[in-house]
């Protein structure tokens, strides 16, 4: 039996505390297909901080979304999937390592209950908590990573190994990401070192830079993403700075010259055949988003598209 | 048995959807001493609109508050009172009369359950819904009204009788406010008509203008407020434009030259002997509040002081 | 004889109260070809409110525009058309039905004087007032509608039939829009119900979704728009959420993934053969527009392009 | 016969282009008692620029004011005085000297028509244009100057003698201000040179610093101001940085530690016996004012108090 | 020989990178009487984060200040003291303990060179780095602490002992603050636990709450502060949330009902006899400060007053 | 020997006063290949003023950039070029002609030292100072001008010949720009006069309008730009309003319908064979840029691309 969100044709969207897409708050994780989980930690942020306020900012704009996705056969996400908003994981601000552990514990509960976690960051280091929790159940994961940066550096300030710029190297080292089934898309902009991008290739990842993505075209890019993970359990991580700052000003590390929101959504809507076992949308920073909060809206829209990928997959499974 | 808010020394304040002061959301109204109710209607607003977003904005800043009030004997509000956040009433945007009816229905449920409603507006016309709901149980009410305007005009545009400038005249006409037990405090600023203030006196209300309040002194003003309602069931309505716009920029109708936040809180903290049966804090408009959201914080602080008045009264009752 | 705007090479644009494009304020409607009319009502807004402040916000940015349109033969709009800013219609905030009536009365005067009204909303429900006024003179109208939503729902909260989401269904029911000569362009995003878009087709309207528009290409889209109304008196209604939120953050209901401003203007500039008898640009909400006020500027630019369509048509008529 | 502003109980304040207090725009200066004149020049600003947008920003908030002043016998300003909004003087941005000349020409016309000019700056150097225009009719003027700075420096960058920090020294040199009848009130904060304040005394002005004002008390300060000009034709210049930045953040040169808005208005409301022949309210900078625009509202409120001083004086004259 | 700041009468304040008060950047610490040091760490912040951007925000507004302090005998601070801006200490974002160590190293260099450090936070935990560095030279310090909170809790989330709410307990435990010579002033607002304030007294500190401060009067409060440290080496720590949020909206933990800026500056200006060996101004958060940046200006003004205390003391020493 | 910027993998980007890309501040101009020079004058601005704050705003966002440009062979700009931040030129606010002279003097010093000046405006009139300084060394220059306006008007208000709309006509008249080697790219939007664009052609300039640029395609546009200057000493002037306002809201004169940031950067990255002897990036206005400061970031990114053009050219020269 499905649990439906509040109907925005009956009750105005501004009524009530804003859960993700006006879903019910989870009172019980068992039986859910997917759970929205806020991951409000920003201790991994090397520059702009404040992503701790992102989960609620994204939720506040998600009330504008409607349950039916016309890009995947007019599927009603919440008739297919039982989804609830599981609230936020806790964290320990100023203590990155302890924060990741706290997030991981909350995500463990979601994964153990059999639900796919859809995390709302937080800075990008929260993905490490997600990958750890999900890999416990599914083994080494294919990573599908949208970003303008590779986040495969080795360490940051004072040699610290855990931050929003290093977590995917850590995940490969920890054996929870299988680079051979993983892909990074959208890299662009100036570099610290000549190897900022090639270091990912050296780690075994496939990389499609932003320029390469446009040279290939979006449909071919989508095809390559699917081919790379090839049905293997995949964790999709979407850093909002993948998109141009005009569409996503409210992020930690904006990088000029990215795709538009239409291009981005078109790419996500054409992804086929992914076996999503975990997702996150990260790096929203509402303090830099302006009164229109368009980054938060885009983040919520991306999350809804990720839910639709899972919903469509489940429809296919059931129709077999 | 009391229900305590989330402890902000254990879980960071930014974790979780922000209910009022991190209280539990009400699953059941029965047994509550007080219920926080969002009244997100702004169809009565003659100028700046957007107070529909105020309940959640006030809640978001209320997470900064702590449960113990040192101004009333270090009382822990939530050990004395069972309080929950009952979420929001619904409304019908663009339809003022229907909105008031919808708000009233939600407040009826709170009052019928025996809880004192603490409403978060919404434009000031929501007070009419509150007064109607509470008067059904308690009969004609003493009104304790803090504001820079009397809101006792007869009608606004196109002769409409229901708006944020007319509801207290309506309440007196409806017999749900007893003017002889009622008082308005803080009136100031330029007038439409010479009788803008005296019309309240003509209706039987006591009026203490802002200048008179400072001439009397705050302790004497507090004494007069208490004397006016004299233990009779009282409804306290706090319009945030009572305070100077420097302290409350995020309101619909700011009026320069009001008291400071310290003076305002000092006045509220010295109120003694009120028999509160209903309250609201109204006219917050987060779009005009600036990134610091100081009006929302002040509104939340005022609400917590009103809860403390009720808590202290209950302690006294129990100790008799 | 034409009436020219203040010359911004002689008098700085910040000098004087900002009428639309620094046009003279109308002291007399007779003899005007077109009149700019503010329609500052937002009682139809189901979500973000504040479009009541839009007409003056759009005017404030319109001072940046210049009279000559290089995309239509370097036409000087105001040498061809006698245009004035007729100020604002009044409304009754919080009373949607009465507001529409008040707006209609003001627009009646414009239409009766023989001028084409160019309305500045206000929420989208103000289009119903415009359609009613114009249809009195011209009969059932072709509707040319740019938006990300169809706005052909039947009712909103509490069964209310008049709102910013229902007015085009009402207009068809009232017989003032001829669906067979009408077209909606730009629909996108998630849906409440599977029929959110197809309900317009069921009403007899042609619909070109955002994806279809890009599949067709902008020139073919422009051709279809013109073909649909085929010279019949047409009312063009432009909802600023047609454009992507990056270009138009200051709207009530932003929808990610829309066209850019360049694509939008390119489409409008290629429209040929329209017989405009009424226009509006709606749903601007300056509170959400950021300090750059780019949505207001885009709205003003769109309005100037609509004036150029009319001017070019008049030049052609005269040269026949 | 008086000309009344639009009634905000009949037509919502957001309807129509916002003239000062919704007054009619002047079509003719003859016969006016007072004229509101925007002076949108900021070429004299040594630090934050943008006061060119102040006149319209102040007007936009002035619509919140009502015609009756309860602090001076419930006088209806516009029944006593014929006032109109005369629009803006022009200026030459980037050319300070030419700008002052252009402003002066516009003010000459007001003064020659017999109206008292109430100027809305602009940076403070616009006062020199006002003083010049008014002194042509009334001879050397008493200056009543509220500010946190003396603005009697000799020159600024590159030895330039005309700027927002030097105009009162220039006015004394030009013989249009009589220092013996002039007073400066409110000086505070850190100094460039030890003589920053005493240089005014050396010029013959009376100075009451902010600390001295509080030591004297506001009533005595008001008495001294009146005594200084003693009925002589006086020009009152109000720099909004007189007030603490909490109340007036939107200024060019904020100075922490000033009076509150209530103290400021109380001082203005207790001024008696001034013979106002010219006024200005200057240094508003809307870009720094925040979404609540409280500085603009305070500026408008101050202007209305200055009009009330004139109105009360006229009532007294007529009753003699 | 003194080193003077750039003269703002000669070079506009907006010219050049903004060092504190336009002082020269230190190329050498030896020979300085005082050094401004940015402490841009916010890993200790339990709620709003972003104080890492505060040092440069405070510097940007400090260019408005002038070198002469008229409240202490028209002293020219920079003719008395050799002061330079020593830039920022580094830190390790997301790693609180390592950050404090990095800050301490930078401050050690200042103290070892014989200069008094004037730190610009950063969250309040940076004071621990300052106390540690200064105590190495001067032994246990008297703490003069202005704040609305005591910051003497034992631990925060997950039992962590280092944060912006615990550092003064740590300092006492480390023996670097002598509670018998220390005082906390300004505590107010709601409490977590009944002992939130009394825990400081239990530690041996003197506490003057906000209410007590106003009951005593500001001069007597100043006297008590001086008496408490009695010439002993004192570290003065000023948390900007001491001031009411209307004056300081841009802080991490605003607390309604505090003193005004005028009262605050008056208190600081009346402090006599302090033997300052270290200072900081902390908790500024520019993201919440609004476009006027009044909190940053107030922070800079407070810092300049602290410099004046040191300057005046040096003048007295030299004149002995 | 090169001088490298602070490494943002070692020291967080928010540490230290933000020079351009964290470069060392110039203590000596001799020996530099290029110098960043702030030109903080906005006295030439006919509309929105405040570009005086742009150099530091652009610097503050430039800390996000990294030294290696992957679009030109992974060149490390600062290993190839010796670059320093030379701080700001001074100016005389409110005195346009004197300001240009002051800027020119500062730029003379840079050019005389043999460094290529990279100016950060300021309003666009600052380009005249740059052209004058550079032409003294290199003779009449090829101008490569990106903008939405031609800026070849003859005069503005009051016949003034120096402003942000006239400087390129002046430069041609002064013989410092050789129109036959010069090109303007990106013109769009409404016109004052039919000749607003063709007047540039009449002056001998090549003009590629925005529509023509898209018709030609970006690679062909880049080829034409290079062909026009053909290795002759070129001055590249980039007005940020070249880009669509969604990507650059923080400018003086936004013009809807421009290229995206990706298109813009792609164009700049494909420029080959330019002989840059001077550059500027102008018209940033941080007051209108929103909290994300995306215009400042884009301006900094553009500047880094211009540095890369010079670096690549030097590599080629050296490898010959």
mmCIF file of C-alpha atoms in Angstrom, chain E residues 171-265:
data_model
loop_
_atom_site.group_PDB
_atom_site.id
_atom_site.type_symbol
_atom_site.label_atom_id
_atom_site.label_comp_id
_atom_site.label_asym_id
_atom_site.label_seq_id
_atom_site.Cartn_x
_atom_site.Cartn_y
_atom_site.Cartn_z
ATOM 1 C CA UNK E 171 40.595 27.753 30.144
ATOM 2 C CA UNK E 172 39.944 27.631 33.866
ATOM 3 C CA UNK E 173 40.768 23.931 33.928
ATOM 4 C CA UNK E 174 43.979 24.647 32.040
ATOM 5 C CA UNK E 175 44.873 27.273 34.625
ATOM 6 C CA UNK E 176 45.199 30.045 32.082
ATOM 7 C CA UNK E 177 42.232 32.037 33.356
ATOM 8 C CA UNK E 178 42.159 33.032 36.990
ATOM 9 C CA UNK E 179 38.449 33.087 37.841
ATOM 10 C CA UNK E 180 39.024 35.250 40.873
ATOM 11 C CA UNK E 181 40.133 38.054 38.599
ATOM 12 C CA UNK E 182 37.529 37.376 35.953
ATOM 13 C CA UNK E 183 34.066 38.641 35.174
ATOM 14 C CA UNK E 184 31.293 37.870 32.725
ATOM 15 C CA UNK E 185 28.819 40.560 31.748
ATOM 16 C CA UNK E 186 25.559 40.546 29.823
ATOM 17 C CA UNK E 187 24.039 37.096 30.287
ATOM 18 C CA UNK E 188 20.374 36.885 29.336
ATOM 19 C CA UNK E 189 17.705 34.807 27.696
ATOM 20 C CA UNK E 190 16.351 31.325 28.112
ATOM 21 C CA UNK E 191 18.428 28.546 29.625
ATOM 22 C CA UNK E 192 19.161 24.901 28.884
ATOM 23 C CA UNK E 193 19.534 24.108 32.571
ATOM 24 C CA UNK E 194 18.889 26.124 35.731
ATOM 25 C CA UNK E 195 22.634 26.351 36.289
ATOM 26 C CA UNK E 196 23.595 27.818 32.914
ATOM 27 C CA UNK E 197 24.587 31.061 34.622
ATOM 28 C CA UNK E 198 25.327 29.915 38.142
ATOM 29 C CA UNK E 199 27.796 27.349 36.843
ATOM 30 C CA UNK E 200 30.095 30.280 36.124
ATOM 31 C CA UNK E 201 29.785 31.484 39.696
ATOM 32 C CA UNK E 202 30.523 27.965 40.831
ATOM 33 C CA UNK E 203 33.709 28.136 38.805
ATOM 34 C CA UNK E 204 34.698 31.265 40.698
ATOM 35 C CA UNK E 205 33.794 33.863 38.122
ATOM 36 C CA UNK E 206 31.870 37.023 38.850
ATOM 37 C CA UNK E 207 28.755 37.311 36.703
ATOM 38 C CA UNK E 208 26.727 40.424 35.952
ATOM 39 C CA UNK E 209 23.647 39.490 33.982
ATOM 40 C CA UNK E 210 22.107 41.872 31.496
ATOM 41 C CA UNK E 211 19.331 42.751 33.941
ATOM 42 C CA UNK E 212 21.836 43.290 36.725
ATOM 43 C CA UNK E 213 23.911 45.508 34.467
ATOM 44 C CA UNK E 214 20.965 47.795 33.866
ATOM 45 C CA UNK E 215 20.028 47.725 37.531
ATOM 46 C CA UNK E 216 23.584 48.699 38.503
ATOM 47 C CA UNK E 217 23.905 51.247 35.753
ATOM 48 C CA UNK E 218 26.635 51.285 33.170
ATOM 49 C CA UNK E 219 29.165 53.381 35.141
ATOM 50 C CA UNK E 220 28.977 51.074 38.152
ATOM 51 C CA UNK E 221 29.243 48.057 35.853
ATOM 52 C CA UNK E 222 32.386 49.537 34.374
ATOM 53 C CA UNK E 223 33.747 50.140 37.823
ATOM 54 C CA UNK E 224 33.131 46.543 38.859
ATOM 55 C CA UNK E 225 34.812 45.217 35.755
ATOM 56 C CA UNK E 226 37.909 47.255 36.475
ATOM 57 C CA UNK E 227 37.830 46.331 40.146
ATOM 58 C CA UNK E 228 37.621 42.644 39.365
ATOM 59 C CA UNK E 229 40.796 42.557 37.307
ATOM 60 C CA UNK E 230 42.444 45.329 39.342
ATOM 61 C CA UNK E 231 45.346 45.930 37.048
ATOM 62 C CA UNK E 232 46.165 42.266 36.653
ATOM 63 C CA UNK E 233 46.938 41.203 33.078
ATOM 64 C CA UNK E 234 43.523 40.933 31.468
ATOM 65 C CA UNK E 235 42.170 39.295 28.349
ATOM 66 C CA UNK E 236 39.050 40.975 27.043
ATOM 67 C CA UNK E 237 36.725 38.849 24.937
ATOM 68 C CA UNK E 238 33.791 40.504 23.241
ATOM 69 C CA UNK E 239 31.094 38.279 21.760
ATOM 70 C CA UNK E 240 28.950 40.412 19.467
ATOM 71 C CA UNK E 241 25.792 38.691 20.704
ATOM 72 C CA UNK E 242 26.237 40.742 23.887
ATOM 73 C CA UNK E 243 24.428 43.435 21.903
ATOM 74 C CA UNK E 244 20.774 43.165 20.889
ATOM 75 C CA UNK E 245 20.176 41.434 17.533
ATOM 76 C CA UNK E 246 18.818 44.669 16.050
ATOM 77 C CA UNK E 247 22.350 46.049 16.320
ATOM 78 C CA UNK E 248 24.131 42.765 15.679
ATOM 79 C CA UNK E 249 21.990 40.512 13.494
ATOM 80 C CA UNK E 250 25.053 38.882 11.965
ATOM 81 C CA UNK E 251 26.042 36.548 14.764
ATOM 82 C CA UNK E 252 25.834 32.831 15.408
ATOM 83 C CA UNK E 253 23.515 32.824 18.417
ATOM 84 C CA UNK E 254 21.475 36.040 18.652
ATOM 85 C CA UNK E 255 19.641 36.615 21.908
ATOM 86 C CA UNK E 256 16.813 39.149 21.930
ATOM 87 C CA UNK E 257 16.639 41.880 24.530
ATOM 88 C CA UNK E 258 20.215 43.075 24.848
ATOM 89 C CA UNK E 259 21.754 46.506 25.185
ATOM 90 C CA UNK E 260 21.874 48.955 22.317
ATOM 91 C CA UNK E 261 25.080 49.867 20.513
ATOM 92 C CA UNK E 262 25.118 53.203 22.291
ATOM 93 C CA UNK E 263 24.884 51.544 25.691
ATOM 94 C CA UNK E 264 27.555 49.045 24.688
ATOM 95 C CA UNK E 265 29.989 51.643 23.449
#
